[in-house]
C-alpha positions as semicolon CSV with decimal commas, in nm:
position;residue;x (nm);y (nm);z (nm)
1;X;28,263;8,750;-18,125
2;X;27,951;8,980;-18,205
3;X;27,671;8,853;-17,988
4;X;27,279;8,999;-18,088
5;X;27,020;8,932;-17,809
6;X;26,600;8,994;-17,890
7;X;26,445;9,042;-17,587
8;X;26,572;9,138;-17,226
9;X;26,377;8,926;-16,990
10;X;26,534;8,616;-16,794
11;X;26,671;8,422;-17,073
12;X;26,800;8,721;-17,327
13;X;26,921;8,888;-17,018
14;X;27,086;8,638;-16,862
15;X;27,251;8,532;-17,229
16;X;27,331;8,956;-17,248
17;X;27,527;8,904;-16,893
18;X;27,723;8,548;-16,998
19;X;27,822;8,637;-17,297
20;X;27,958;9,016;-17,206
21;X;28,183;8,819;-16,881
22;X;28,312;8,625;-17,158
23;X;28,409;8,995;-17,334
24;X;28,250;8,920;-17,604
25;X;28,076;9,238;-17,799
26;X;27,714;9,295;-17,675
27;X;27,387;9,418;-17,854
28;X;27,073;9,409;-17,745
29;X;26,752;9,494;-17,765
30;X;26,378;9,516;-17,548
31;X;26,098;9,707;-17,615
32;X;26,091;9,828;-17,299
33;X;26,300;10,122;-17,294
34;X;26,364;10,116;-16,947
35;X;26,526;9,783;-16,916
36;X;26,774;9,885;-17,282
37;X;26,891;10,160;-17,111
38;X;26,947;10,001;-16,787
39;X;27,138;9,708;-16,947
40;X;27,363;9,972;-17,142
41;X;27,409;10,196;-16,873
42;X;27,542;9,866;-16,636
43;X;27,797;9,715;-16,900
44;X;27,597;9,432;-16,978
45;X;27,512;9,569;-17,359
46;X;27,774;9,733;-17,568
47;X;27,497;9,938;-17,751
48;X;27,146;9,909;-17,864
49;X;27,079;9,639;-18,119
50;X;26,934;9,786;-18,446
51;X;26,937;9,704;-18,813
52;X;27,264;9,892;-18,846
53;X;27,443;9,657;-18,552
54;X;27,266;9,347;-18,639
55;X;27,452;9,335;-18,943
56;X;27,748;9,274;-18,763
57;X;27,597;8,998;-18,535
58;X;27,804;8,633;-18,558
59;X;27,528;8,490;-18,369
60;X;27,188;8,661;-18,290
61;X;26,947;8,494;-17,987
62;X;26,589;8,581;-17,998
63;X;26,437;8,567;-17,665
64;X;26,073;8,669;-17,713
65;X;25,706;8,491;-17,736
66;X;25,664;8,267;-18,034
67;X;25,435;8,515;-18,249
68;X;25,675;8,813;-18,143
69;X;25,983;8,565;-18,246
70;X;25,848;8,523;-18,607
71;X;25,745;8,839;-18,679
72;X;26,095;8,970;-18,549
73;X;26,295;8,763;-18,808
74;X;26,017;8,833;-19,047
75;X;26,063;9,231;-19,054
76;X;26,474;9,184;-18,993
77;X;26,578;8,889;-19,228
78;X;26,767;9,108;-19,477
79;X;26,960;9,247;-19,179
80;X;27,120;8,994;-19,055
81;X;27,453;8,908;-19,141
82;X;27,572;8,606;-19,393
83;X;27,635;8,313;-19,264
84;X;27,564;8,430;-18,937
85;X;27,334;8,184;-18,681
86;X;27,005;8,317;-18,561
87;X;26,833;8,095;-18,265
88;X;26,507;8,132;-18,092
89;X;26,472;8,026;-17,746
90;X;26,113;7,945;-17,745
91;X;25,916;7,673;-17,576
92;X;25,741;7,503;-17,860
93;X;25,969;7,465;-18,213
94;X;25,703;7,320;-18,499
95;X;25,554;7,694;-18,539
96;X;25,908;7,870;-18,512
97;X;26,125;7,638;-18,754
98;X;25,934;7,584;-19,049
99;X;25,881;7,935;-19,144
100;X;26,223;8,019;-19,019
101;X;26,420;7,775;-19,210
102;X;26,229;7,906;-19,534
103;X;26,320;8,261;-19,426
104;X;26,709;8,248;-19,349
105;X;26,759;8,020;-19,696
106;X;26,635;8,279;-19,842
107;X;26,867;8,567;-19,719
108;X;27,185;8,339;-19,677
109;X;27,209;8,299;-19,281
110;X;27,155;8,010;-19,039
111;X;26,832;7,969;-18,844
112;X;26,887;7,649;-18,563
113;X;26,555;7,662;-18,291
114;X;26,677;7,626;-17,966
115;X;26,527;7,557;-17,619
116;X;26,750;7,650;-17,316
117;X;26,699;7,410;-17,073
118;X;26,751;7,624;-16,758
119;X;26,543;7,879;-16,586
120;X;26,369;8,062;-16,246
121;X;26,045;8,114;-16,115
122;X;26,052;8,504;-16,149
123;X;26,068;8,621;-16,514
124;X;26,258;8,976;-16,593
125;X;26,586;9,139;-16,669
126;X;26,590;9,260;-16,317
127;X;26,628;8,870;-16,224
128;X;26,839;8,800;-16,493
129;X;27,194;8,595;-16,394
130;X;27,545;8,579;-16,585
131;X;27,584;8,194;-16,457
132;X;27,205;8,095;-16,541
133;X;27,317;7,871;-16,792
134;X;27,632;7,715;-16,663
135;X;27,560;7,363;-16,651
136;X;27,228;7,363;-16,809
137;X;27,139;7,138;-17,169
138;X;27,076;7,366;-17,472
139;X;26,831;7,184;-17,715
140;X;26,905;7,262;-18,074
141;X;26,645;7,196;-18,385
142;X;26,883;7,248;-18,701
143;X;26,717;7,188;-19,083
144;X;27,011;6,930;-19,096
145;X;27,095;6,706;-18,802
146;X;27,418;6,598;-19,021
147;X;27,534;6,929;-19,059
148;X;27,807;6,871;-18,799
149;X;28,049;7,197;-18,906
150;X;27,735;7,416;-18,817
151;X;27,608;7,217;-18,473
152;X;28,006;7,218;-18,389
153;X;28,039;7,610;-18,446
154;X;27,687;7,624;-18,249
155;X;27,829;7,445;-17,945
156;X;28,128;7,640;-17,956
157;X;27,923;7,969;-17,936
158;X;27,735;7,842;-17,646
159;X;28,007;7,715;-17,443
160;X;28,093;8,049;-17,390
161;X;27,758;8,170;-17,207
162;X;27,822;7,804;-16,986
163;X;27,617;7,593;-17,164
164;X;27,765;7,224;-17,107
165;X;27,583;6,975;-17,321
166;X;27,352;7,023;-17,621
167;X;27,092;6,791;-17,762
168;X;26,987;6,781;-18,098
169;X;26,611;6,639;-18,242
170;X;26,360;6,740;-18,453
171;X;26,063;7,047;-18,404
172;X;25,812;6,769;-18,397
173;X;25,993;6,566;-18,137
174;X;26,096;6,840;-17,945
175;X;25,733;6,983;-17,882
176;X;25,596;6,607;-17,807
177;X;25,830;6,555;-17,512
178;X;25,862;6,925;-17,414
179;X;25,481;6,894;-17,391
180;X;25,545;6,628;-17,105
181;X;25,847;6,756;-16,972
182;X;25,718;7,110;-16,908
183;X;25,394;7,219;-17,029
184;X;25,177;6,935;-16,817
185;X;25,444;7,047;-16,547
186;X;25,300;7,333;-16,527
187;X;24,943;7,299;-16,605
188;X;24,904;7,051;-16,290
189;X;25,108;7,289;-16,046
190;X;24,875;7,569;-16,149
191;X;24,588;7,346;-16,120
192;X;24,688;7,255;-15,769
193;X;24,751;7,559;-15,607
194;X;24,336;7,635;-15,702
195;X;24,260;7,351;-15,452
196;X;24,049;7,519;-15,119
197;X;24,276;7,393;-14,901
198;X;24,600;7,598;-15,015
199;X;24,474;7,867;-14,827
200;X;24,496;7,707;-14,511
201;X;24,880;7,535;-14,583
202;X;25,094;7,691;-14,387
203;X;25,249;7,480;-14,101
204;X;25,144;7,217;-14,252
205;X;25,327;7,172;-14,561
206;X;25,725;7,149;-14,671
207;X;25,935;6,971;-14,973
208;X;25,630;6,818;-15,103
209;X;25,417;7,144;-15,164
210;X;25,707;7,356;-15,255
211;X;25,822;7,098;-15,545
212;X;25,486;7,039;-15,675
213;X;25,387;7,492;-15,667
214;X;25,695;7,592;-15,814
215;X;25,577;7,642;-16,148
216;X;25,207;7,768;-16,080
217;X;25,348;8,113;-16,089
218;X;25,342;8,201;-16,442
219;X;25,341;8,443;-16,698
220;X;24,940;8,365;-16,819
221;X;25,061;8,587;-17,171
222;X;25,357;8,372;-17,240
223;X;25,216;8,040;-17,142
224;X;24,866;8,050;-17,323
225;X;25,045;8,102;-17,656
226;X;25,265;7,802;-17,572
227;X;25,030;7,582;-17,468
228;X;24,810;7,700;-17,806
229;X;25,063;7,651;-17,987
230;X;25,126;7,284;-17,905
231;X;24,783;7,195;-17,838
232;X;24,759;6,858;-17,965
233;X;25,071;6,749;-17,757
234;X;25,001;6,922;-17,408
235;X;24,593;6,750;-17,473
236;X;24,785;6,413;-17,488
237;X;24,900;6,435;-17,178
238;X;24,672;6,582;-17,020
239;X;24,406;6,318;-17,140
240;X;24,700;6,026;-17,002
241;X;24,733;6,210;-16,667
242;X;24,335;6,234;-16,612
243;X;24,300;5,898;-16,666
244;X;24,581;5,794;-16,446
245;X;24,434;5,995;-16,150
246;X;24,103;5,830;-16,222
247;X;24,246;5,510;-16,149
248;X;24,355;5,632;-15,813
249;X;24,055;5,797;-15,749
250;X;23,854;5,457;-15,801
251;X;24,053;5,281;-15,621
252;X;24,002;5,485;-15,308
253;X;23,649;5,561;-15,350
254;X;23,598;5,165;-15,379
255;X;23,844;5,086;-15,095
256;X;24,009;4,868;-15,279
257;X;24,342;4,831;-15,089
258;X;24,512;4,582;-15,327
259;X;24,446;4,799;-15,650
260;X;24,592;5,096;-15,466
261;X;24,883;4,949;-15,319
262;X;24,951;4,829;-15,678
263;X;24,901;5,161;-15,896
264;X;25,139;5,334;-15,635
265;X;25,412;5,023;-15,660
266;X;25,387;5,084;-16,000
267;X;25,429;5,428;-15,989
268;X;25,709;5,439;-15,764
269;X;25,930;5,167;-15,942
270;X;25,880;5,333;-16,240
271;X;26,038;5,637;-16,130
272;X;26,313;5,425;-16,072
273;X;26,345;5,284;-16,410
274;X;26,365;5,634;-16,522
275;X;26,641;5,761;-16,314
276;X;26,832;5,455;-16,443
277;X;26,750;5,510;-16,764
278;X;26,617;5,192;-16,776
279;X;26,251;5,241;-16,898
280;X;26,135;5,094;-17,218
């Protein structure tokens, strides 16, 4: 199979690595020079991918910023091959499918949004992995959930970079949950990490402070067009957490013991519920 990958950072570089150890042919491309020639020189790309190789692409993965992602398929959609499948890899979908699905009807290929569900705390090709997806949940956004021959060929294609599971839904669900999933994810861990007191941590903090900072190192370009770009959702949330934290903050403030010990019951057995599954 004829694998094209947009964009060398973590995710198109770690896609570049899985799908060459599955010997599969590799292009690629990054605008940084640099990193193309690195990934050539190492194996991990067969050649560069241009408008001459990308018409041999089965599959193509775009792994860039939403705008960049757009404007890529935009300036390349008589390039790509028929009946080939194109996926993004972007964070928020409403923004990315619309156009796109007008776009690749148009010029007779496949456009499916997609959302890898695995990733690390330092971005790059330099800390780019073969096995980054092995395990990991691809979410797919296809024009046609009931196009099962397509979603079926999908799956197949991803299997091969170690993808075990996908899910499929629509751009408009997607970005509502991802929104709570992710985005407020990391809003509050960057929000934390601005408290006074993180400066004096050390010794004095372990599993607690390293779950809830994980994500407050972030790429500020990346996740400001995200956030932008799903606004409405990510306010949402925020709005529901602020209001939650109120509640605990006027409980305290009031020393109201019974109100507290109740909002943190509640919290707790909800958590539960959701790692049975069993929430309504």
């Amino acid at each position: 199979m004829v694998i094209g990958i947009v964009g060398l950072g973590l995710i198109g570089g770690s896609l570049a690595k899985a799908y060459k150890k599955s010997n599969n042919t590799v292009y690629g491309f990054d605008i940084d020079t640099i990193t193309l020639q690195y990934a050539i020189m190492t194996g991990t790309l067969d050649a560069a991918l241009t408008q001459d190789t990308l018409k041999l692409c089965d599959a193509v993965f775009i792994a860039l910023y939403p705008d960049a992602t757009v404007e890529y398929i935009l300036k390349n959609q008589s390039f790509f091959k028929k009946d080939s499948i194109v996926i993004d890899c972007c964070g928020v979908k409403e923004k990315i499918c619309s156009p796109c699905f007008d776009i690749a009807d148009k010029n007779n290929f496949h456009f499916v949004g997609g959302h890898p569900m695995a990733g690390l705390q330092n971005s790059g090709y330099k800390n780019s992995k073969e096995d980054l997806f092995c395990g990991a949940n691809m979410i797919l956004v296809p024009k046609k959930n009931e196009d099962i021959a397509l979603l079926s060929k999908i799956k197949d294609i991803l299997v091969l970079a170690g993808f075990e599971s996908v899910s499929v839904t629509s751009a408009q669900n997607h970005d509502k949950i991802i929104a709570y999933t992710s985005q407020l994810a990391h809003v509050v861990s960057n929000a934390y990490v601005k408290s006074p007191s993180a400066a004096v941590h050390h010794g004095f903090s372990a599993g607690s402070y390293k779950d809830l900072t994980r994500v407050a190192q972030l790429s500020a370009e990346m996740w400001t067009q995200l956030f932008m770009d799903n606004k409405e959702n990510l306010l949402f949330e925020i709005d529901s957490i602020i209001n939650s934290l109120n509640q605990y903050k006027d409980a305290i403030k009031s020393n109201d013991r019974q109100a507290l010990f109740s909002l943190l019951k509640e919290g707790s057995d909800r958590k539960v519920k959701i790692d049975k599954n069993e929430l309504e």
